[in-house]
Amino acid sequence: AQKVTQAQTEISVVEKEDVTLDCVYETRDTTYYLFWYKQPPSGELVFLIRRNSFDEQNEISGRYSWNFQKSTSSFNFTITASQVVDSAVYFCALRPASGGSYIPTFGRGTSLIVHP
Amino acid sequence: DVKVTQSSRYLVKRTGEKVFLECVQDMDHENMFWYRQDPGLGLRLIYFSYDVKMKEKGDIPEGYSVSREKKERFSLILESASTNQTSMYLCASSPNGQGVTDTQYFGPGTRLTVL
């Protein structure tokens, strides 16, 4: 069975602060994919990143960075110099890479509020 | 760009009504999904389909059914709507295979209120 835990239900920061959203997962699969999605107030989930389990290289995209650590089963997401437009619910998800299952398991989401 | 559209953004129905939620994707994806999203519970999978006329139950299929007569369209049906089905419904699609393109793409959601 798979499980994704986003322990932070809601985070509130002031603009320009750095913020890290935690994601911890459990799986018995040896290969898997990890995802982050952003859901702004408009409601549509927007894909942010996909990471393979065999690629532990961290990734940076502008103000966004992701820290994947297989040893601690974590895939944390950091926003540097947060902006009001970053306010959204962020979901972490896990999906097996083999076995024919296309069903990801989502965490419950972290609501990020960035105050001006 | 992948486009997943849902027939309504907001819907208000009465208890006992039959409700149809439509989802259409334009990228020839094999897999389609219906989720409901409730505060504090995240996304929960209702049904999914990996091919035309094929369907599989997700985690919470009770009270719902689905139809996939064409590859691009996946319908969610509430046979007799109840107040506990008031929720945000999200449709998603993804291609087959295990390459870099197998990410799920989501529609804008339908906020259903059952009175």
CSV table of C-alpha atoms in Angstrom, one decimal:
chain,number,residue,atom,x,y,z
A,1,ALA,CA,0.0,0.0,0.0
A,2,GLN,CA,1.1,3.5,-0.7
A,3,LYS,CA,0.8,6.5,1.5
A,4,VAL,CA,1.6,10.2,1.1
A,5,THR,CA,1.7,12.4,4.1
A,6,GLN,CA,1.7,16.2,4.0
A,7,ALA,CA,1.7,17.0,7.7
A,8,GLN,CA,1.4,20.8,7.2
A,9,THR,CA,-2.3,21.5,6.7
A,10,GLU,CA,-1.8,25.3,6.4
A,11,ILE,CA,1.2,27.6,6.2
A,12,SER,CA,1.0,31.3,6.4
A,13,VAL,CA,4.0,33.5,5.4
A,14,VAL,CA,4.7,37.1,4.5
A,15,GLU,CA,5.8,37.9,1.0
A,16,LYS,CA,9.5,37.4,0.3
A,17,GLU,CA,9.9,34.7,3.0
A,18,ASP,CA,11.2,31.3,2.0
A,19,VAL,CA,8.8,28.4,2.7
A,20,THR,CA,9.2,24.7,2.5
A,21,LEU,CA,6.3,22.3,2.0
A,22,ASP,CA,7.0,18.8,3.4
A,23,CYS,CA,6.1,15.5,1.7
A,24,VAL,CA,6.8,12.1,3.2
A,25,TYR,CA,5.8,8.9,1.4
A,26,GLU,CA,5.6,5.2,2.0
A,27,THR,CA,5.7,2.6,-0.7
A,28,ARG,CA,6.9,-1.0,-1.2
A,29,ASP,CA,7.7,-0.3,-4.9
A,30,THR,CA,11.4,-0.1,-5.8
A,31,THR,CA,10.7,2.3,-8.6
A,32,TYR,CA,8.1,5.0,-8.5
A,33,TYR,CA,7.3,8.6,-9.5
A,34,LEU,CA,6.7,11.6,-7.3
A,35,PHE,CA,4.8,14.6,-8.3
A,36,TRP,CA,3.9,18.1,-7.0
A,37,TYR,CA,0.8,19.9,-8.1
A,38,LYS,CA,-0.4,23.4,-7.4
A,39,GLN,CA,-4.1,24.2,-7.0
A,40,PRO,CA,-4.8,28.0,-7.1
A,41,PRO,CA,-8.1,29.5,-6.0
A,42,SER,CA,-9.5,28.9,-9.5
A,43,GLY,CA,-9.5,25.2,-8.8
A,44,GLU,CA,-7.5,23.5,-11.5
A,45,LEU,CA,-4.6,21.4,-10.4
A,46,VAL,CA,-1.5,22.5,-12.3
A,47,PHE,CA,1.4,20.0,-12.7
A,48,LEU,CA,4.7,21.3,-11.3
A,49,ILE,CA,7.2,18.5,-11.3
A,50,ARG,CA,7.7,14.8,-11.8
A,51,ARG,CA,10.6,12.9,-10.3
A,52,ASN,CA,11.8,9.3,-10.9
A,53,SER,CA,12.8,7.4,-7.8
A,54,PHE,CA,16.2,6.5,-9.3
A,55,ASP,CA,17.0,10.1,-9.9
A,56,GLU,CA,17.8,11.8,-6.6
A,57,GLN,CA,19.2,14.9,-8.1
A,58,ASN,CA,17.6,18.0,-6.7
A,59,GLU,CA,15.9,20.3,-9.1
A,60,ILE,CA,15.5,24.1,-9.3
A,61,SER,CA,13.1,26.0,-11.5
A,62,GLY,CA,13.2,29.7,-10.9
A,63,ARG,CA,12.0,30.3,-7.3
A,64,TYR,CA,11.0,26.7,-6.9
A,65,SER,CA,13.2,23.9,-5.8
A,66,TRP,CA,12.7,20.3,-4.9
A,67,ASN,CA,14.7,18.1,-2.5
A,68,PHE,CA,14.3,14.4,-3.0
A,69,GLN,CA,15.8,12.2,-0.3
A,70,LYS,CA,15.2,8.5,-0.8
A,71,SER,CA,16.8,7.6,2.5
A,72,THR,CA,14.1,9.5,4.4
A,73,SER,CA,11.3,9.0,1.9
A,74,SER,CA,10.8,12.7,1.5
A,75,PHE,CA,10.2,15.0,-1.5
A,76,ASN,CA,10.1,18.5,-0.1
A,77,PHE,CA,9.2,21.6,-2.1
A,78,THR,CA,10.7,25.0,-1.3
A,79,ILE,CA,9.6,28.4,-2.6
A,80,THR,CA,12.2,31.1,-2.4
A,81,ALA,CA,11.1,34.7,-1.9
A,82,SER,CA,7.4,33.8,-1.9
A,83,GLN,CA,4.9,36.0,-3.7
A,84,VAL,CA,1.2,36.5,-3.2
A,85,VAL,CA,0.5,34.6,-6.4
A,86,ASP,CA,2.1,31.5,-4.7
A,87,SER,CA,-1.0,31.3,-2.5
A,88,ALA,CA,-2.6,28.0,-3.3
A,89,VAL,CA,-3.1,24.4,-2.1
A,90,TYR,CA,-0.1,22.2,-3.0
A,91,PHE,CA,-0.4,18.5,-3.4
A,92,CYS,CA,2.3,15.8,-3.4
A,93,ALA,CA,1.6,12.5,-5.1
A,94,LEU,CA,3.2,9.1,-5.6
A,95,ARG,CA,2.7,6.6,-8.4
A,96,PRO,CA,4.3,3.2,-9.0
A,97,ALA,CA,6.6,3.0,-12.1
A,98,SER,CA,5.8,-0.6,-12.8
A,99,GLY,CA,3.1,-3.2,-12.4
A,100,GLY,CA,0.7,-1.5,-14.8
A,101,SER,CA,-1.0,0.7,-12.2
A,102,TYR,CA,-1.6,4.3,-13.3
A,103,ILE,CA,-3.2,5.4,-10.1
A,104,PRO,CA,-1.3,8.0,-8.1
A,105,THR,CA,-1.8,8.4,-4.4
A,106,PHE,CA,-2.2,12.0,-3.3
A,107,GLY,CA,-1.4,13.7,0.0
A,108,ARG,CA,-4.1,15.8,1.6
A,109,GLY,CA,-2.5,19.0,0.5
A,110,THR,CA,-0.9,22.0,2.2
A,111,SER,CA,-2.6,25.3,1.9
A,112,LEU,CA,-0.1,28.1,1.5
A,113,ILE,CA,-1.2,31.7,2.2
A,114,VAL,CA,1.3,34.4,1.3
A,115,HIS,CA,0.4,37.8,2.8
A,116,PRO,CA,1.5,41.0,1.1
B,1,ASP,CA,-1.2,22.0,-24.6
B,2,VAL,CA,-3.3,19.3,-23.0
B,3,LYS,CA,-6.8,20.4,-22.5
B,4,VAL,CA,-9.2,18.8,-20.1
B,5,THR,CA,-12.6,20.4,-19.9
B,6,GLN,CA,-15.5,19.8,-17.6
B,7,SER,CA,-19.1,20.7,-18.6
B,8,SER,CA,-19.9,23.0,-15.7
B,9,ARG,CA,-17.9,24.9,-13.1
B,10,TYR,CA,-20.8,25.2,-10.7
B,11,LEU,CA,-23.9,23.0,-10.4
B,12,VAL,CA,-26.8,23.0,-8.0
B,13,LYS,CA,-29.1,20.0,-7.8
B,14,ARG,CA,-31.8,18.7,-5.5
B,15,THR,CA,-31.7,15.5,-3.5
B,16,GLY,CA,-32.8,12.5,-5.6
B,17,GLU,CA,-32.0,14.1,-9.0
B,18,LYS,CA,-29.9,12.2,-11.5
B,19,VAL,CA,-26.7,14.2,-12.2
B,20,PHE,CA,-24.3,14.0,-15.1
B,21,LEU,CA,-20.8,15.4,-14.9
B,22,GLU,CA,-19.0,15.4,-18.3
B,23,CYS,CA,-15.3,15.5,-18.9
B,24,VAL,CA,-13.6,15.8,-22.3
B,25,GLN,CA,-9.9,15.7,-23.1
B,26,ASP,CA,-8.3,16.5,-26.4
B,27,MET,CA,-5.0,14.7,-26.2
B,28,ASP,CA,-6.0,11.2,-27.1
B,29,HIS,CA,-5.2,10.0,-23.6
B,30,GLU,CA,-6.0,6.4,-22.7
B,31,ASN,CA,-6.6,6.9,-19.0
B,32,MET,CA,-9.2,9.1,-17.4
B,33,PHE,CA,-10.1,9.6,-13.8
B,34,TRP,CA,-12.8,11.1,-11.6
B,35,TYR,CA,-11.9,12.5,-8.1
B,36,ARG,CA,-13.7,14.3,-5.5
B,37,GLN,CA,-12.0,16.8,-3.3
B,38,ASP,CA,-13.2,17.7,0.2
B,39,PRO,CA,-11.6,20.0,2.8
B,40,GLY,CA,-9.1,18.1,4.9
B,41,LEU,CA,-9.4,14.9,2.8
B,42,GLY,CA,-7.5,15.8,-0.3
B,43,LEU,CA,-8.3,14.0,-3.5
B,44,ARG,CA,-10.1,10.7,-3.4
B,45,LEU,CA,-10.5,8.6,-6.5
B,46,ILE,CA,-14.0,7.6,-7.4
B,47,TYR,CA,-13.6,5.8,-10.7
B,48,PHE,CA,-11.0,5.5,-13.5
B,49,SER,CA,-11.0,4.2,-17.0
B,50,TYR,CA,-8.0,2.9,-19.0
B,51,ASP,CA,-9.8,2.4,-22.3
B,52,VAL,CA,-13.1,2.9,-24.0
B,53,LYS,CA,-15.9,1.0,-22.3
B,54,MET,CA,-13.5,0.0,-19.5
B,55,LYS,CA,-13.9,1.2,-16.0
B,56,GLU,CA,-12.5,0.4,-12.6
B,57,LYS,CA,-13.6,1.4,-9.1
B,58,GLY,CA,-11.5,3.7,-7.1
B,59,ASP,CA,-11.5,4.3,-3.4
B,60,ILE,CA,-15.1,5.7,-3.0
B,61,PRO,CA,-17.3,4.4,-5.9
B,62,GLU,CA,-20.5,4.1,-3.8
B,63,GLY,CA,-23.3,6.2,-5.1
B,64,TYR,CA,-21.5,6.9,-8.4
B,65,SER,CA,-21.3,5.3,-11.8
B,66,VAL,CA,-19.3,6.2,-15.0
B,67,SER,CA,-19.5,5.9,-18.7
B,68,ARG,CA,-16.8,5.9,-21.3
B,69,GLU,CA,-18.3,5.4,-24.8
B,70,LYS,CA,-15.7,7.5,-26.6
B,71,LYS,CA,-12.0,7.8,-25.8
B,72,GLU,CA,-12.1,11.5,-25.2
B,73,ARG,CA,-15.2,11.6,-22.9
B,74,PHE,CA,-15.6,10.3,-19.4
B,75,SER,CA,-18.9,10.9,-17.6
B,76,LEU,CA,-19.6,10.7,-13.9
B,77,ILE,CA,-23.2,9.9,-13.0
B,78,LEU,CA,-24.9,10.3,-9.6
B,79,GLU,CA,-28.0,8.1,-9.9
B,80,SER,CA,-29.8,9.8,-7.0
B,81,ALA,CA,-27.9,12.8,-5.7
B,82,SER,CA,-27.6,13.1,-1.9
B,83,THR,CA,-26.4,16.0,0.2
B,84,ASN,CA,-23.2,14.1,1.2
B,85,GLN,CA,-22.2,14.3,-2.5
B,86,THR,CA,-21.8,18.0,-2.3
B,87,SER,CA,-18.2,18.4,-3.2
B,88,MET,CA,-15.7,19.6,-5.8
B,89,TYR,CA,-15.3,17.0,-8.6
B,90,LEU,CA,-12.1,16.9,-10.6
B,91,CYS,CA,-11.5,15.0,-13.8
B,92,ALA,CA,-8.0,14.1,-15.0
B,93,SER,CA,-6.5,12.3,-17.9
B,94,SER,CA,-3.1,10.7,-18.6
B,95,PRO,CA,-1.4,8.8,-21.5
B,96,ASN,CA,-0.4,5.2,-21.2
B,97,GLY,CA,3.2,4.1,-20.8
B,98,GLN,CA,5.8,5.0,-18.3
B,99,GLY,CA,7.7,7.7,-20.0
B,100,VAL,CA,7.9,11.3,-19.1
B,101,THR,CA,4.5,12.1,-20.6
B,102,ASP,CA,2.5,10.0,-18.2
B,103,THR,CA,1.6,12.8,-15.9
B,104,GLN,CA,-2.0,13.4,-15.0
B,105,TYR,CA,-3.6,16.6,-16.4
B,106,PHE,CA,-6.6,18.0,-14.6
B,107,GLY,CA,-9.7,19.9,-15.6
B,108,PRO,CA,-10.9,23.0,-13.8
B,109,GLY,CA,-13.3,21.1,-11.5
B,110,THR,CA,-17.1,21.2,-11.0
B,111,ARG,CA,-18.4,22.4,-7.7
B,112,LEU,CA,-21.6,20.5,-7.1
B,113,THR,CA,-24.0,21.5,-4.4
B,114,VAL,CA,-26.9,19.1,-3.6
B,115,LEU,CA,-29.7,20.7,-1.7
